[in-house]
Amino acid sequence: KQWYQRRVRGMFLGIVPEIRNWNSAKDEFSMILTENPLAEFVELPPHCADSLWYSNIICGVIRGALEMIQMEVRCWFVGDTLRGTENTEIRVKFIKILEDSLPAGED
């Protein structure tokens, strides 16, 4: 639990998410963003409010950053201030440690 908190906290856009809602297996948690700079000056059109996760790039950044340190995770939005929730909540689930591998023929 503490390892995730040290690695993940403070890595995004100059904001520090709150880490909470760990599952019993300790392989899944929520990141709560009280501030989301990507949503600060954005207003979703009514026809996109139910289908567009405007800040979804944050999930890609989390996945990519953890892949760089050999961790595969699944990441998704639970709530977003643009959709009327008080905070932005992103759920992160650890899948597996990635193995280093070289392409065929390269040793």
mmCIF file with all atom_site columns, C-alpha atoms in Angstrom:
data_model
loop_
_atom_site.group_PDB
_atom_site.id
_atom_site.type_symbol
_atom_site.label_atom_id
_atom_site.label_alt_id
_atom_site.label_comp_id
_atom_site.label_asym_id
_atom_site.label_entity_id
_atom_site.label_seq_id
_atom_site.pdbx_PDB_ins_code
_atom_site.Cartn_x
_atom_site.Cartn_y
_atom_site.Cartn_z
_atom_site.occupancy
_atom_site.B_iso_or_equiv
_atom_site.pdbx_formal_charge
_atom_site.auth_seq_id
_atom_site.auth_comp_id
_atom_site.auth_asym_id
_atom_site.auth_atom_id
_atom_site.pdbx_PDB_model_num
ATOM 1   C CA . LYS A 1 1   ? 0.000   0.000   0.000   1.00 0.00 ? 1   LYS A CA 1
ATOM 2   C CA . GLN A 1 2   ? 2.691   2.529   0.928   1.00 0.00 ? 2   GLN A CA 1
ATOM 3   C CA . TRP A 1 3   ? 4.671   1.652   -2.215  1.00 0.00 ? 3   TRP A CA 1
ATOM 4   C CA . TYR A 1 4   ? 1.803   2.757   -4.463  1.00 0.00 ? 4   TYR A CA 1
ATOM 5   C CA . GLN A 1 5   ? 1.381   5.946   -2.490  1.00 0.00 ? 5   GLN A CA 1
ATOM 6   C CA . ARG A 1 6   ? 5.064   6.863   -2.807  1.00 0.00 ? 6   ARG A CA 1
ATOM 7   C CA . ARG A 1 7   ? 5.195   6.050   -6.545  1.00 0.00 ? 7   ARG A CA 1
ATOM 8   C CA . VAL A 1 8   ? 1.891   7.491   -7.676  1.00 0.00 ? 8   VAL A CA 1
ATOM 9   C CA . ARG A 1 9   ? 1.435   10.624  -5.578  1.00 0.00 ? 9   ARG A CA 1
ATOM 10  C CA . GLY A 1 10  ? 2.479   13.983  -6.994  1.00 0.00 ? 10  GLY A CA 1
ATOM 11  C CA . MET A 1 11  ? 3.298   12.734  -10.481 1.00 0.00 ? 11  MET A CA 1
ATOM 12  C CA . PHE A 1 12  ? 0.504   14.435  -12.405 1.00 0.00 ? 12  PHE A CA 1
ATOM 13  C CA . LEU A 1 13  ? 0.048   18.036  -13.433 1.00 0.00 ? 13  LEU A CA 1
ATOM 14  C CA . GLY A 1 14  ? 1.388   19.407  -10.155 1.00 0.00 ? 14  GLY A CA 1
ATOM 15  C CA . ILE A 1 15  ? -1.512  18.001  -8.138  1.00 0.00 ? 15  ILE A CA 1
ATOM 16  C CA . VAL A 1 16  ? -1.401  15.496  -5.309  1.00 0.00 ? 16  VAL A CA 1
ATOM 17  C CA . PRO A 1 17  ? -4.230  12.954  -5.365  1.00 0.00 ? 17  PRO A CA 1
ATOM 18  C CA . GLU A 1 18  ? -5.584  11.372  -2.220  1.00 0.00 ? 18  GLU A CA 1
ATOM 19  C CA . ILE A 1 19  ? -5.192  7.586   -2.286  1.00 0.00 ? 19  ILE A CA 1
ATOM 20  C CA . ARG A 1 20  ? -8.050  5.676   -0.610  1.00 0.00 ? 20  ARG A CA 1
ATOM 21  C CA . ASN A 1 21  ? -10.683 2.926   -0.979  1.00 0.00 ? 21  ASN A CA 1
ATOM 22  C CA . TRP A 1 22  ? -8.217  0.035   -1.135  1.00 0.00 ? 22  TRP A CA 1
ATOM 23  C CA . ASN A 1 23  ? -9.803  -3.342  -1.844  1.00 0.00 ? 23  ASN A CA 1
ATOM 24  C CA . SER A 1 24  ? -9.212  -6.306  0.489   1.00 0.00 ? 24  SER A CA 1
ATOM 25  C CA . ALA A 1 25  ? -6.514  -7.776  -1.799  1.00 0.00 ? 25  ALA A CA 1
ATOM 26  C CA . LYS A 1 26  ? -4.639  -4.430  -1.724  1.00 0.00 ? 26  LYS A CA 1
ATOM 27  C CA . ASP A 1 27  ? -4.274  -4.445  -5.512  1.00 0.00 ? 27  ASP A CA 1
ATOM 28  C CA . GLU A 1 28  ? -6.882  -1.800  -6.330  1.00 0.00 ? 28  GLU A CA 1
ATOM 29  C CA . PHE A 1 29  ? -7.426  1.740   -5.048  1.00 0.00 ? 29  PHE A CA 1
ATOM 30  C CA . SER A 1 30  ? -9.008  5.087   -5.856  1.00 0.00 ? 30  SER A CA 1
ATOM 31  C CA . MET A 1 31  ? -7.180  8.299   -6.623  1.00 0.00 ? 31  MET A CA 1
ATOM 32  C CA . ILE A 1 32  ? -9.258  11.293  -5.563  1.00 0.00 ? 32  ILE A CA 1
ATOM 33  C CA . LEU A 1 33  ? -8.420  14.568  -7.306  1.00 0.00 ? 33  LEU A CA 1
ATOM 34  C CA . THR A 1 34  ? -9.881  17.565  -5.511  1.00 0.00 ? 34  THR A CA 1
ATOM 35  C CA . GLU A 1 35  ? -8.492  19.719  -8.318  1.00 0.00 ? 35  GLU A CA 1
ATOM 36  C CA . ASN A 1 36  ? -8.403  18.709  -11.970 1.00 0.00 ? 36  ASN A CA 1
ATOM 37  C CA . PRO A 1 37  ? -6.565  21.270  -14.106 1.00 0.00 ? 37  PRO A CA 1
ATOM 38  C CA . LEU A 1 38  ? -7.771  19.571  -17.297 1.00 0.00 ? 38  LEU A CA 1
ATOM 39  C CA . ALA A 1 39  ? -11.379 20.334  -16.371 1.00 0.00 ? 39  ALA A CA 1
ATOM 40  C CA . GLU A 1 40  ? -10.870 23.825  -15.000 1.00 0.00 ? 40  GLU A CA 1
ATOM 41  C CA . PHE A 1 41  ? -12.030 25.804  -18.045 1.00 0.00 ? 41  PHE A CA 1
ATOM 42  C CA . VAL A 1 42  ? -14.141 23.132  -19.729 1.00 0.00 ? 42  VAL A CA 1
ATOM 43  C CA . GLU A 1 43  ? -17.866 22.730  -20.062 1.00 0.00 ? 43  GLU A CA 1
ATOM 44  C CA . LEU A 1 44  ? -19.197 19.582  -21.703 1.00 0.00 ? 44  LEU A CA 1
ATOM 45  C CA . PRO A 1 45  ? -21.960 19.978  -24.294 1.00 0.00 ? 45  PRO A CA 1
ATOM 46  C CA . PRO A 1 46  ? -25.175 18.330  -23.054 1.00 0.00 ? 46  PRO A CA 1
ATOM 47  C CA . HIS A 1 47  ? -25.088 15.631  -25.760 1.00 0.00 ? 47  HIS A CA 1
ATOM 48  C CA . CYS A 1 48  ? -21.588 14.528  -24.573 1.00 0.00 ? 48  CYS A CA 1
ATOM 49  C CA . ALA A 1 49  ? -22.182 14.625  -20.825 1.00 0.00 ? 49  ALA A CA 1
ATOM 50  C CA . ASP A 1 50  ? -23.022 10.911  -20.547 1.00 0.00 ? 50  ASP A CA 1
ATOM 51  C CA . SER A 1 51  ? -20.453 9.512   -22.959 1.00 0.00 ? 51  SER A CA 1
ATOM 52  C CA . LEU A 1 52  ? -17.297 11.661  -22.911 1.00 0.00 ? 52  LEU A CA 1
ATOM 53  C CA . TRP A 1 53  ? -14.681 11.385  -20.169 1.00 0.00 ? 53  TRP A CA 1
ATOM 54  C CA . TYR A 1 54  ? -12.837 14.602  -21.026 1.00 0.00 ? 54  TYR A CA 1
ATOM 55  C CA . SER A 1 55  ? -9.902  13.965  -18.678 1.00 0.00 ? 55  SER A CA 1
ATOM 56  C CA . ASN A 1 56  ? -9.428  10.347  -19.740 1.00 0.00 ? 56  ASN A CA 1
ATOM 57  C CA . ILE A 1 57  ? -5.882  11.175  -20.826 1.00 0.00 ? 57  ILE A CA 1
ATOM 58  C CA . ILE A 1 58  ? -4.968  11.024  -17.120 1.00 0.00 ? 58  ILE A CA 1
ATOM 59  C CA . CYS A 1 59  ? -5.739  7.276   -17.169 1.00 0.00 ? 59  CYS A CA 1
ATOM 60  C CA . GLY A 1 60  ? -3.387  6.890   -20.128 1.00 0.00 ? 60  GLY A CA 1
ATOM 61  C CA . VAL A 1 61  ? -0.661  8.801   -18.320 1.00 0.00 ? 61  VAL A CA 1
ATOM 62  C CA . ILE A 1 62  ? -1.043  6.585   -15.239 1.00 0.00 ? 62  ILE A CA 1
ATOM 63  C CA . ARG A 1 63  ? -0.940  3.388   -17.312 1.00 0.00 ? 63  ARG A CA 1
ATOM 64  C CA . GLY A 1 64  ? 2.044   4.603   -19.341 1.00 0.00 ? 64  GLY A CA 1
ATOM 65  C CA . ALA A 1 65  ? 4.028   5.782   -16.319 1.00 0.00 ? 65  ALA A CA 1
ATOM 66  C CA . LEU A 1 66  ? 3.523   2.511   -14.465 1.00 0.00 ? 66  LEU A CA 1
ATOM 67  C CA . GLU A 1 67  ? 4.375   0.515   -17.593 1.00 0.00 ? 67  GLU A CA 1
ATOM 68  C CA . MET A 1 68  ? 7.722   2.298   -17.652 1.00 0.00 ? 68  MET A CA 1
ATOM 69  C CA . ILE A 1 69  ? 8.468   0.732   -14.268 1.00 0.00 ? 69  ILE A CA 1
ATOM 70  C CA . GLN A 1 70  ? 7.238   -2.695  -15.430 1.00 0.00 ? 70  GLN A CA 1
ATOM 71  C CA . MET A 1 71  ? 3.739   -2.652  -13.937 1.00 0.00 ? 71  MET A CA 1
ATOM 72  C CA . GLU A 1 72  ? 0.559   -3.387  -15.864 1.00 0.00 ? 72  GLU A CA 1
ATOM 73  C CA . VAL A 1 73  ? -2.527  -1.698  -14.458 1.00 0.00 ? 73  VAL A CA 1
ATOM 74  C CA . ARG A 1 74  ? -6.113  -1.088  -15.477 1.00 0.00 ? 74  ARG A CA 1
ATOM 75  C CA . CYS A 1 75  ? -7.367  2.436   -14.922 1.00 0.00 ? 75  CYS A CA 1
ATOM 76  C CA . TRP A 1 76  ? -10.836 4.009   -15.257 1.00 0.00 ? 76  TRP A CA 1
ATOM 77  C CA . PHE A 1 77  ? -12.939 6.962   -14.160 1.00 0.00 ? 77  PHE A CA 1
ATOM 78  C CA . VAL A 1 78  ? -15.543 6.501   -11.440 1.00 0.00 ? 78  VAL A CA 1
ATOM 79  C CA . GLY A 1 79  ? -16.579 10.155  -11.189 1.00 0.00 ? 79  GLY A CA 1
ATOM 80  C CA . ASP A 1 80  ? -15.642 13.500  -12.685 1.00 0.00 ? 80  ASP A CA 1
ATOM 81  C CA . THR A 1 81  ? -16.373 17.070  -11.653 1.00 0.00 ? 81  THR A CA 1
ATOM 82  C CA . LEU A 1 82  ? -17.463 17.710  -15.248 1.00 0.00 ? 82  LEU A CA 1
ATOM 83  C CA . ARG A 1 83  ? -20.229 15.174  -14.674 1.00 0.00 ? 83  ARG A CA 1
ATOM 84  C CA . GLY A 1 84  ? -21.371 16.762  -11.437 1.00 0.00 ? 84  GLY A CA 1
ATOM 85  C CA . THR A 1 85  ? -19.464 14.833  -8.776  1.00 0.00 ? 85  THR A CA 1
ATOM 86  C CA . GLU A 1 86  ? -17.676 16.732  -6.027  1.00 0.00 ? 86  GLU A CA 1
ATOM 87  C CA . ASN A 1 87  ? -14.239 15.303  -6.901  1.00 0.00 ? 87  ASN A CA 1
ATOM 88  C CA . THR A 1 88  ? -12.655 13.425  -9.766  1.00 0.00 ? 88  THR A CA 1
ATOM 89  C CA . GLU A 1 89  ? -12.157 9.769   -8.854  1.00 0.00 ? 89  GLU A CA 1
ATOM 90  C CA . ILE A 1 90  ? -9.959  7.405   -10.831 1.00 0.00 ? 90  ILE A CA 1
ATOM 91  C CA . ARG A 1 91  ? -9.795  3.721   -9.992  1.00 0.00 ? 91  ARG A CA 1
ATOM 92  C CA . VAL A 1 92  ? -6.462  1.889   -10.510 1.00 0.00 ? 92  VAL A CA 1
ATOM 93  C CA . LYS A 1 93  ? -6.115  -1.918  -10.449 1.00 0.00 ? 93  LYS A CA 1
ATOM 94  C CA . PHE A 1 94  ? -2.796  -3.731  -10.478 1.00 0.00 ? 94  PHE A CA 1
ATOM 95  C CA . ILE A 1 95  ? -2.765  -6.519  -13.088 1.00 0.00 ? 95  ILE A CA 1
ATOM 96  C CA . LYS A 1 96  ? 0.799   -7.894  -13.099 1.00 0.00 ? 96  LYS A CA 1
ATOM 97  C CA . ILE A 1 97  ? 4.512   -7.177  -13.089 1.00 0.00 ? 97  ILE A CA 1
ATOM 98  C CA . LEU A 1 98  ? 5.765   -7.076  -16.678 1.00 0.00 ? 98  LEU A CA 1
ATOM 99  C CA . GLU A 1 99  ? 8.736   -9.178  -17.722 1.00 0.00 ? 99  GLU A CA 1
ATOM 100 C CA . ASP A 1 100 ? 11.612  -7.641  -19.669 1.00 0.00 ? 100 ASP A CA 1
ATOM 101 C CA . SER A 1 101 ? 11.779  -9.214  -23.100 1.00 0.00 ? 101 SER A CA 1
ATOM 102 C CA . LEU A 1 102 ? 13.765  -8.545  -26.235 1.00 0.00 ? 102 LEU A CA 1
ATOM 103 C CA . PRO A 1 103 ? 12.313  -8.853  -29.731 1.00 0.00 ? 103 PRO A CA 1
ATOM 104 C CA . ALA A 1 104 ? 13.135  -12.146 -31.489 1.00 0.00 ? 104 ALA A CA 1
ATOM 105 C CA . GLY A 1 105 ? 16.675  -12.209 -32.818 1.00 0.00 ? 105 GLY A CA 1
ATOM 106 C CA . GLU A 1 106 ? 17.996  -9.467  -30.504 1.00 0.00 ? 106 GLU A CA 1
ATOM 107 C CA . ASP A 1 107 ? 20.147  -10.712 -27.642 1.00 0.00 ? 107 ASP A CA 1
#
